Amino acid sequence: MCNATMERDETAMTETVIVLGGGIIGLSCAFELQRRGHQVTVLETRRCGGQASGAAAGMLAPFSENVEGPDEFFRFCRESLRLYPDWQGVVRDVSGRDFEYTASGSLYVASHAADLLVLEGRLLWQREHGSSGRLVEGTELQSLEPMLSRHMLAGLYTPEESHVYAPDFVKALEQGCRRLGVHIHEELEQLELAEFEREVLVQAADGRMFSAGRLLVCSGAWAQELAVTLGIRIPIYPIRGQICAYRMEVHQPVRHMVFGPQGYLVAKANSTVVCGASEDVAGYDTTVTERGIERLRRWNRQLFPHLEHTEPFHRWAGLRPATQDGLPLIGKLASADRIVMAAGHYRNGILLSPATAMLAADIIEGKPYPAFNEAFKPERFGTAIGYY
Amino acid sequence: MSQDKLVIGGKALSSRIFIGTGLFPNPFVQKEAIRASGSEVLTFAIRRINLEATEDDSILQHLEEGSYTFLPNTSGARTADEAVRIARLARASGLSDWIKVEISANERTLLPDPIETLKATEILVKEGFTVLPYTSDDPILCKRLEEAGAAAVMPGAAPIGTGLGILNPYHIGLIVEEATVPIIVDAGLGSASDVAQAMELGVSGVLMNTPVAKAKDPAMMARAMKLAVEAGRLSYLSGRIAKKKYATASSGLEQFIVK
């Protein structure tokens, strides 16, 4: 093959892409696109991984987070969990950075007899969709999770679920992106979409102009700022999640991700137990409140009495991008050919990052994708003016 | 219409729509939808609530601003004993002395167990609760629940969360005819037309969760449901015309006759 042909082929296949937002979704999409040979630039108004991604407990738990039925969202979560072993391996290799990835399994605990009917109903459909979960009680429950309160009657044990340490994982992704050749620009303060018809032009507050052939919007709770420019409704709202962490003593382990109707607890390899999370309607305010953390603490000791006299050593909060119907917005805009959205992952951004990266990259490359992803079409909420 | 109040357990309600607080995609949408529905009565599963500190609860903490009547439910209970135990826990926590008895023995259909429901209703009425049992759409059973002292009886339109609408409008009509307490259609409604149909059958109100919480725009659907309740209620009170086999000219034929 002569050089001229090769160059022409590469030009035909290579896209230049601006990714708006350096959270877990933006970095994952950038990583995948660059890996496929495209040239990606990530634009971040603050620091990469600073919002929902940094606040996340990193649970990869499609079965515990989806309790209603095998809908499109569950299928997307399940697909992403399937991708995780290879995905995190590639991120590790490319970045050269280590991060925790633990196949702990999960326990969804029941404190009322009335919870059992619901857990049995969940098992009925989840066992048909990749869970080998089962109900555990009595001594088996105690041996699985020895510090758990004896008031807990039973748990739904799902061995397939795992977790990553999100702050380290996001750092590895960022490093991996840089090593692959992604240009990352941080602390740009304000970004303006100046042009998106003939080409994509994004202007930063300091006047710098970035250009590309395509724009991938991964700005989470900030994506709605584009609604007027793009002329569509982008109903994504920030929901504050407050989290706290305790130091874990070796003789008092928490072995699984432990879920209940009020929240979750998960032990990390750095000898901490992370407990989350509040869901506060507080606009873009990321303040940690006494009430938000105390609420978690009072609930924690119902599950794990040994935490009664332990003070959390760390408290933090992030903004999760929640959408009007609970589904993310992923897809190409029918009204603006150069723009693809991937935002609104709410509580599941870490879990959904590989599946979203694959889907967004496939969409940008014009590849076909599974029909269930139609549920995530970004223009489903109508135009900015009203409904058709 | 301002005088057309729904009275249950001595409490006069202006709104005839009861909303379930579960299943919403997030607390922001939940609040917006509850507000848009105009509902004054909110229901939730007691098993999901943090009874040791209800003000901390992941659902209830978002609802402090409104003044609502709480209708805790015993969902998940499989026997009368379990339901009674859960109801006592809810009352002891100071949440409410209203209770929606909900007892299902089958995890796939979640259809109410009529015998256990009647048993639990009898016990809880004796203990002074304001009892609203969720039950099958059987007219005799509904009458028996009323006789047991239920403050309102809540027959299902269809199984919970199915959105199938009113599967047996004939039965719902009979239940209303026989009743001397409010009848609330609970479960299985899917859209505003189902709600209007229920109200036209003469029920006193509707209870729903899934069709609002799982709509693409929950707040807008909540408003649609509120309007459907009002439209159906007005239509019922106004008295619909009789159905006829053939056309009747609405403008009157005689005006076209040339004299």
XYZ file of C-alpha atoms in Angstrom:
647
model
C 0.000 0.000 0.000
C 1.430 3.366 -0.951
C 1.549 6.280 1.465
C -0.883 8.488 -0.395
C -3.665 5.892 -0.191
C -3.050 5.318 3.487
C -3.226 9.000 4.236
C -6.445 9.371 2.301
C -8.006 6.409 4.149
C -7.010 7.800 7.484
C -8.397 11.212 6.678
C -11.679 9.652 5.657
C -11.982 7.746 8.912
C -10.544 10.179 11.410
C -12.774 12.616 13.274
C -11.728 15.585 15.339
C -13.906 15.713 18.419
C -14.332 18.244 21.196
C -15.591 16.619 24.394
C -17.340 19.073 26.666
C -16.764 18.027 30.275
C -13.936 16.103 31.958
C -15.976 13.909 34.280
C -16.052 10.133 34.165
C -18.286 10.137 31.066
C -16.293 12.729 29.119
C -12.943 11.095 29.923
C -14.223 7.619 29.067
C -15.621 8.793 25.730
C -12.373 10.642 24.981
C -10.322 7.564 25.895
C -12.354 5.292 23.622
C -12.472 7.729 20.677
C -8.736 8.405 20.829
C -8.100 4.667 21.097
C -10.059 4.226 17.870
C -7.783 6.689 16.106
C -9.693 9.951 16.372
C -8.263 13.209 17.685
C -10.007 14.337 20.868
C -9.848 17.552 22.862
C -11.439 17.614 26.336
C -12.618 21.001 27.596
C -13.331 21.322 31.317
C -14.486 24.499 33.055
C -12.952 23.390 36.380
C -10.858 20.276 37.131
C -11.372 16.821 35.659
C -13.425 14.518 37.898
C -14.350 17.349 40.226
C -18.143 16.921 40.415
C -20.341 13.809 40.380
C -17.364 11.609 39.406
C -15.260 12.577 42.390
C -18.196 12.248 44.779
C -19.060 8.747 43.619
C -18.633 5.617 45.696
C -17.864 3.703 42.512
C -20.397 0.943 42.835
C -20.886 -1.243 39.788
C -24.272 -2.534 40.839
C -26.889 -2.811 38.092
C -28.959 -5.307 40.081
C -29.041 -3.345 43.325
C -29.633 0.001 41.607
C -32.448 -1.296 39.381
C -35.196 -2.820 41.459
C -38.220 -2.493 39.207
C -37.662 -4.593 36.115
C -35.485 -5.342 33.088
C -36.100 -2.057 31.284
C -33.761 -0.259 28.853
C -31.846 1.408 31.651
C -31.198 -1.888 33.408
C -30.024 -3.462 30.142
C -27.612 -0.609 29.569
C -26.272 -0.929 33.141
C -25.950 -4.698 32.759
C -24.072 -4.311 29.459
C -21.686 -1.849 31.084
C -20.948 -4.219 33.973
C -20.127 -6.890 31.373
C -17.623 -4.526 29.727
C -15.923 -3.534 32.995
C -13.281 -6.281 33.464
C -11.672 -5.593 30.065
C -12.282 -1.847 30.172
C -10.645 -1.251 33.526
C -7.768 -3.505 32.422
C -7.121 -1.360 29.363
C -7.319 1.846 31.421
C -4.807 0.339 33.868
C -2.399 -0.730 31.114
C -2.567 2.481 29.095
C -2.339 4.827 32.086
C 0.219 2.854 34.062
C -1.722 3.844 37.175
C -3.187 1.552 39.780
C -6.690 1.790 41.229
C -8.914 -0.455 43.284
C -11.322 -2.741 41.420
C -12.932 -5.231 43.791
C -15.345 -8.049 43.018
C -16.965 -7.914 46.436
C -20.539 -8.863 45.560
C -23.421 -7.044 47.214
C -26.013 -7.544 49.908
C -29.367 -5.763 49.749
C -30.576 -6.081 53.314
C -34.105 -6.509 54.642
C -35.092 -5.357 58.084
C -38.834 -6.094 57.722
C -40.433 -9.409 56.840
C -42.345 -7.299 54.311
C -39.119 -6.696 52.361
C -38.823 -10.380 51.500
C -41.764 -10.376 49.066
C -40.126 -7.537 47.163
C -36.689 -9.161 47.130
C -38.225 -12.414 45.869
C -40.000 -10.490 43.112
C -36.686 -8.910 42.112
C -34.918 -12.272 42.045
C -37.549 -13.642 39.644
C -36.461 -11.336 36.829
C -32.855 -10.679 37.821
C -31.964 -14.370 37.724
C -33.126 -14.393 34.106
C -30.761 -11.484 33.369
C -27.376 -12.564 34.584
C -27.678 -12.555 38.359
C -26.892 -15.671 40.355
C -28.346 -13.874 43.361
C -30.174 -15.571 46.226
C -31.718 -14.742 49.576
C -29.478 -15.407 52.565
C -30.602 -15.503 56.188
C -29.458 -16.449 59.675
C -25.962 -17.857 60.099
C -25.148 -17.579 56.393
C -25.966 -13.873 56.448
C -23.852 -13.483 59.595
C -20.863 -15.250 58.117
C -21.087 -13.216 54.899
C -21.284 -9.933 56.808
C -20.241 -10.528 60.430
C -20.645 -6.962 61.724
C -24.176 -6.542 60.331
C -26.851 -5.820 62.920
C -28.680 -8.922 64.159
C -31.925 -7.008 63.516
C -31.444 -7.523 59.797
C -33.590 -10.470 58.789
C -32.175 -11.350 55.404
C -30.244 -10.089 52.431
C -30.338 -10.482 48.692
C -26.788 -11.582 47.867
C -25.644 -10.730 44.316
C -22.100 -12.043 43.687
C -21.793 -10.388 40.230
C -21.580 -6.812 41.528
C -18.269 -5.057 42.092
C -16.834 -1.598 42.775
C -13.964 0.698 41.834
C -12.336 3.453 43.828
C -13.729 6.300 41.756
C -11.220 9.113 42.491
C -8.254 6.913 41.503
C -10.100 5.442 38.546
C -10.911 8.910 37.169
C -7.241 9.937 37.626
C -6.145 6.824 35.737
C -8.593 7.607 32.941
C -7.286 11.160 32.723
C -3.695 9.913 32.620
C -4.653 7.284 30.045
C -6.260 9.948 27.863
C -3.108 12.093 28.017
C -0.889 9.124 27.127
C -3.080 8.301 24.139
C -2.724 11.876 22.928
C -5.991 13.484 24.033
C -5.602 17.243 24.573
C -7.077 18.146 27.964
C -7.722 21.791 28.856
C -8.906 22.534 32.387
C -10.082 25.591 34.357
C -11.586 27.238 31.306
C -14.289 28.795 33.545
C -16.905 29.450 30.883
C -17.421 27.731 27.541
C -19.510 29.139 24.715
C -20.651 27.130 21.717
C -19.928 29.697 18.998
C -20.632 27.596 15.889
C -21.949 24.115 15.207
C -23.229 24.048 11.636
C -20.208 24.305 9.266
C -17.793 23.218 12.019
C -17.689 23.159 15.790
C -16.204 26.211 17.514
C -16.073 26.478 21.294
C -14.796 29.627 22.952
C -13.335 29.753 26.455
C -13.625 32.681 28.898
C -10.011 33.748 28.149
C -10.903 34.122 24.469
C -9.226 30.934 23.246
C -11.139 29.236 20.423
C -11.227 25.456 19.989
C -12.347 23.896 16.740
C -13.306 20.369 15.666
C -15.558 18.473 13.317
C -17.777 17.056 16.074
C -18.938 18.006 19.553
C -19.651 15.466 22.288
C -21.571 16.975 25.200
C -20.636 15.245 28.476
C -21.166 18.118 30.879
C -23.638 16.343 33.176
C -25.734 18.724 35.255
C -24.349 21.637 33.223
C -25.550 20.298 29.859
C -28.845 22.195 30.219
C -26.907 25.445 29.643
C -26.894 24.486 25.949
C -30.696 24.217 25.690
C -31.246 27.707 24.267
C -28.337 27.498 21.794
C -29.447 24.098 20.537
C -33.176 24.843 20.652
C -34.117 21.666 22.517
C -35.250 20.937 26.050
C -32.449 19.407 28.125
C -34.172 18.624 31.429
C -31.126 17.656 33.503
C -31.098 18.828 37.125
C -28.327 18.806 39.708
C -29.088 16.610 42.719
C -26.599 16.949 45.537
C -25.189 13.728 46.923
C -23.530 13.919 50.343
C -21.192 11.137 51.351
C -19.066 10.354 54.375
C -16.278 7.903 55.098
C -15.198 6.088 58.272
C -11.874 4.467 59.040
C -12.262 0.714 59.130
C -10.645 -1.437 61.811
C -9.226 -4.767 60.634
C -11.283 -6.708 63.181
C -14.499 -4.940 62.133
C -14.720 -5.505 58.390
C -17.490 -4.606 55.977
C -17.135 -7.228 53.278
C -19.742 -6.411 50.634
C -21.454 -3.419 49.194
C -24.385 -3.245 51.577
C -27.556 -1.617 50.262
C -30.803 -0.686 51.932
C -33.713 1.609 51.122
C -31.944 4.525 52.831
C -28.504 4.255 51.252
C -25.406 2.072 50.993
C -22.083 1.292 52.634
C -18.989 -0.015 50.904
C -15.508 -0.774 52.237
C -12.539 0.354 50.183
C -9.062 -1.158 50.010
C -7.621 1.915 51.752
C -9.310 0.746 55.003
C -12.234 3.109 54.823
C -15.969 2.544 54.727
C -17.781 4.915 52.382
C -21.404 5.632 53.121
C -23.848 7.415 50.862
C -25.733 9.144 49.822
C -28.183 11.924 50.253
C -30.267 13.112 47.307
C -30.807 16.807 48.002
C -32.591 19.323 45.840
C -30.200 22.234 46.410
C -29.457 23.662 42.969
C -25.721 23.870 42.233
C -24.810 24.169 45.919
C -22.194 21.582 46.947
C -22.110 22.464 50.649
C -21.916 19.519 53.051
C -24.625 19.935 55.690
C -24.686 18.677 59.265
C -28.169 17.326 58.717
C -27.257 15.462 55.537
C -24.355 13.664 57.192
C -26.130 13.038 60.518
C -28.940 11.386 58.588
C -26.451 8.968 57.064
C -24.817 8.312 60.427
C -28.105 7.518 62.182
C -28.985 5.096 59.417
C -25.503 3.523 59.357
C -25.620 2.451 62.951
C -28.925 0.696 62.390
C -27.082 -1.511 59.900
C -23.686 -1.618 61.561
C -23.918 -0.949 65.318
C -20.106 -0.819 65.587
C -20.196 2.508 63.717
C -22.246 4.053 66.555
C -19.264 5.727 68.199
C -17.182 6.289 65.096
C -16.919 9.742 63.576
C -16.584 9.988 59.814
C -13.121 11.373 59.038
C -14.165 12.666 55.649
C -17.389 14.288 54.355
C -17.978 15.528 50.857
C -20.638 16.271 48.260
C -21.049 16.297 44.483
C -23.762 17.155 42.002
C -25.356 14.294 40.149
C -27.009 14.961 36.805
C -30.607 13.738 37.171
C -32.999 13.743 34.232
C -36.731 14.222 33.971
C -37.458 10.566 33.168
C -34.457 8.987 34.892
C -32.740 7.988 31.635
C -29.535 9.536 30.292
C -29.480 11.557 27.065
C -27.259 9.715 24.601
C -27.356 10.161 20.853
C -26.829 12.388 17.866
C -29.035 15.436 17.536
C -31.384 15.219 14.547
C -31.356 19.009 14.395
C -27.556 19.418 14.580
C -25.580 16.753 12.787
C -22.243 17.536 14.408
C -23.475 17.228 17.981
C -23.710 14.072 20.057
C -24.875 14.091 23.661
C -23.901 11.750 26.506
C -25.160 13.291 29.744
C -27.594 12.781 32.605
C -26.273 9.545 34.144
C -27.421 10.510 37.661
C -26.354 7.805 40.164
C -24.787 5.494 37.607
C -22.074 7.422 35.792
C -19.177 5.262 36.975
C -21.016 2.048 36.133
C -22.282 3.320 32.771
C -18.986 4.868 31.616
C -17.713 1.999 29.408
C -21.088 1.297 27.765
C -21.586 5.033 27.188
C -18.079 5.390 25.730
C -18.692 2.507 23.295
C -22.122 3.808 22.327
C -20.988 7.420 21.863
C -17.972 6.328 19.807
C -20.176 4.066 17.656
C -22.629 6.933 17.100
C -19.824 9.303 16.088
C -18.477 6.667 13.682
C -21.954 6.132 12.253
C -22.070 2.495 13.327
C -25.358 0.727 14.099
C -26.255 0.228 17.752
C -28.807 -1.871 19.685
C -32.414 -0.740 19.401
C -32.953 -0.400 23.166
C -30.669 2.632 23.163
C -33.405 4.527 21.289
C -34.883 5.133 24.755
C -31.988 7.540 25.430
C -32.570 9.823 22.413
C -31.579 13.334 23.519
C -34.410 15.113 21.707
C -37.211 13.094 23.327
C -38.241 16.018 25.542
C -39.170 18.264 22.628
C -37.969 21.689 21.547
C -37.080 24.595 23.792
C -40.274 26.400 22.819
C -42.739 23.630 23.461
C -43.903 20.268 22.232
C -44.510 19.313 18.620
C -67.542 22.434 43.014
C -65.852 24.237 45.865
C -68.270 22.459 48.224
C -67.649 19.042 46.673
C -65.241 17.767 49.304
C -64.152 14.209 49.847
C -64.464 13.299 53.533
C -62.494 10.353 54.897
C -62.110 9.577 58.578
C -63.516 13.012 59.421
C -60.983 14.816 57.221
C -62.295 16.972 54.363
C -60.112 16.865 51.238
C -60.339 19.217 48.255
C -58.283 16.929 46.021
C -59.536 13.521 44.925
C -56.162 12.217 43.825
C -53.866 10.234 46.122
C -50.257 9.915 44.993
C -47.733 7.184 45.734
C -44.264 8.577 46.439
C -42.206 5.672 45.079
C -40.588 5.054 41.691
C -39.830 8.679 40.819
C -36.534 9.128 38.948
C -35.248 11.657 41.498
C -36.471 13.909 44.343
C -36.649 17.009 42.153
C -39.103 15.430 39.748
C -40.960 13.830 42.658
C -41.584 17.179 44.323
C -42.648 18.850 41.081
C -45.059 16.044 40.246
C -46.633 15.894 43.691
C -47.154 19.640 43.594
C -48.647 19.511 40.092
C -51.080 16.750 41.067
C -52.592 18.933 43.777
C -52.734 15.830 45.962
C -53.285 16.185 49.705
C -52.791 12.496 50.535
C -49.477 10.722 49.975
C -48.878 7.015 50.277
C -45.613 5.104 50.751
C -44.479 1.654 51.836
C -43.767 1.544 55.558
C -41.042 -1.053 55.007
C -39.075 1.486 52.963
C -39.292 4.182 55.615
C -36.717 4.829 58.301
C -39.193 4.590 61.191
C -36.583 5.265 63.847
C -36.116 8.759 62.428
C -38.870 9.606 59.963
C -37.505 13.125 59.475
C -34.319 11.484 58.130
C -36.107 9.270 55.693
C -34.883 9.268 52.105
C -38.398 9.943 50.798
C -40.165 11.819 53.574
C -37.371 14.364 54.067
C -38.267 15.901 50.720
C -41.918 16.428 51.639
C -41.700 18.603 54.722
C -42.757 21.803 53.034
C -46.247 20.654 52.095
C -48.975 19.831 54.562
C -50.012 16.354 53.572
C -52.014 13.575 55.106
C -49.811 10.502 55.081
C -51.352 7.190 54.115
C -48.624 4.649 54.947
C -49.183 1.250 53.343
C -48.343 -2.277 54.411
C -47.018 -3.323 51.018
C -44.884 -6.435 51.234
C -47.070 -7.982 53.941
C -48.297 -11.486 53.075
C -50.571 -12.093 56.038
C -52.962 -10.105 58.225
C -50.576 -10.526 61.164
C -47.684 -8.995 59.253
C -49.838 -6.110 58.034
C -51.094 -5.392 61.543
C -47.567 -5.454 62.930
C -46.341 -3.017 60.270
C -49.332 -0.722 60.798
C -48.614 -0.518 64.533
C -44.978 0.371 63.836
C -46.071 3.199 61.553
C -48.486 4.628 64.093
C -45.961 4.318 66.908
C -43.504 6.402 64.880
C -46.039 9.242 64.882
C -46.396 9.292 61.103
C -50.138 8.871 60.815
C -53.047 6.820 62.100
C -54.289 6.314 58.564
C -53.302 2.987 57.102
C -53.626 1.465 53.671
C -53.897 -2.278 54.150
C -52.056 -3.954 51.299
C -51.503 -7.701 51.520
C -50.218 -9.697 48.561
C -49.395 -13.373 48.535
C -48.026 -13.605 44.996
C -44.828 -11.771 44.055
C -45.635 -11.861 40.329
C -49.168 -10.401 40.283
C -49.100 -8.652 43.687
C -52.889 -9.108 43.692
C -54.422 -8.514 47.120
C -55.257 -11.478 49.343
C -58.965 -10.803 50.108
C -59.252 -12.995 53.193
C -56.161 -11.635 54.937
C -57.147 -8.084 53.914
C -60.546 -8.440 55.587
C -58.935 -9.918 58.706
C -56.386 -7.104 58.991
C -59.065 -4.469 58.398
C -61.212 -5.860 61.242
C -58.276 -5.843 63.665
C -56.965 -2.386 62.752
C -60.421 -0.773 62.879
C -60.814 -2.122 66.420
C -57.454 -0.575 67.293
C -58.673 2.830 66.168
C -56.874 3.206 62.851
C -58.457 4.962 59.889
C -58.286 1.983 57.562
C -58.271 2.139 53.760
C -57.911 -1.387 52.419
C -56.588 -2.028 48.912
C -58.576 -4.940 47.577
C -59.836 -6.802 44.512
C -62.711 -5.323 42.508
C -65.244 -7.738 44.020
C -68.502 -5.983 45.023
C -69.362 -8.349 47.873
C -65.861 -8.196 49.323
C -65.882 -4.397 49.142
C -69.174 -4.362 51.028
C -67.757 -6.689 53.668
C -64.759 -4.382 54.134
C -67.101 -1.434 54.577
C -69.080 -3.379 57.189
C -65.806 -4.164 58.957
C -65.354 -0.433 59.447
C -63.110 0.642 56.570
C -63.087 4.451 56.234
C -62.855 4.059 52.458
C -62.514 0.999 50.252
C -59.925 0.877 47.479
C -60.593 -1.677 44.743
C -57.875 -2.139 42.128
C -58.498 -1.288 38.474
C -55.822 -3.807 37.388
C -52.659 -5.285 38.984
C -50.210 -2.743 40.430
C -48.012 -0.967 37.923
C -49.567 -2.605 34.832
C -51.299 0.521 33.494
C -54.011 -1.710 32.009
C -56.826 0.605 33.094
C -60.163 -0.499 34.518
C -60.457 -4.189 33.643
C -63.969 -4.546 35.048
C -65.897 -1.273 34.909
C -69.130 -3.164 35.577
C -67.830 -4.274 38.972
C -66.485 -0.830 39.856
C -69.938 0.577 39.035
C -71.661 -1.994 41.265
C -69.208 -1.326 44.099
C -70.008 2.401 43.943
C -73.768 1.729 43.872
C -73.640 -0.378 47.022
C -71.167 1.730 48.982
C -71.867 4.115 51.845
C -68.166 4.976 52.286
C -65.884 6.566 49.666
C -64.599 4.222 46.963
C -61.082 4.999 45.728
C -59.785 3.197 42.646
C -56.258 2.103 43.489
C -53.676 0.506 41.175
C -53.567 -0.368 37.487
C -54.522 3.001 35.992
C -52.402 4.040 33.024
C -53.470 7.382 31.636
C -55.790 10.353 32.045
C -58.616 8.599 30.172
C -58.556 5.725 32.695
C -58.811 8.254 35.496
C -61.714 10.122 33.861
C -63.479 6.794 33.293
C -63.076 5.845 36.960
C -64.485 9.184 38.091
C -67.407 8.889 35.647
C -68.217 5.524 37.193
C -68.824 7.489 40.377
C -65.805 6.627 42.490
C -64.791 9.247 45.041
C -61.137 9.399 44.066
C -58.143 7.607 42.584
C -54.780 6.503 43.950
C -51.805 6.143 41.627
C -48.023 6.052 41.475
C -46.540 4.337 38.410
C -48.426 6.223 35.651
C -47.136 9.511 37.038
C -43.683 8.513 38.298
C -42.710 6.575 35.176
C -44.107 9.032 32.639
C -41.580 10.812 30.413
C -42.659 14.061 32.057
C -43.978 13.134 35.507
C -44.970 16.680 36.501
C -46.930 17.195 33.310
C -48.634 13.814 33.669
C -49.511 14.662 37.280
C -51.272 17.772 36.040
C -53.066 15.731 33.359
C -54.278 13.331 36.061
C -55.490 16.208 38.233
C -57.473 17.637 35.315
C -58.845 14.179 34.448
C -60.069 13.716 38.018
C -61.815 17.086 37.849
C -63.262 16.455 34.390
C -64.466 12.966 35.291
C -65.969 14.167 38.548
C -67.849 17.050 36.875
C -69.038 14.722 34.120
C -70.342 12.249 36.722
C -72.106 14.957 38.720
C -73.614 16.606 35.620
C -75.270 13.416 34.414
C -74.367 12.123 31.012
C -76.910 11.748 28.214
C -78.454 8.409 27.444
C -76.932 6.514 24.529
C -79.138 6.234 21.409
C -78.907 4.010 18.414
C -79.585 6.691 15.750
C -78.645 10.325 15.174
C -80.627 13.235 16.562
C -79.935 16.535 14.791
C -78.582 18.944 17.337
C -79.882 22.021 15.532
C -83.488 20.690 15.200
C -84.980 19.821 11.840
C -87.971 22.171 11.919
C -85.882 25.294 11.266
C -85.021 23.979 7.809
C -88.650 23.570 6.763
C -89.718 26.316 4.313
C -93.122 27.645 5.222
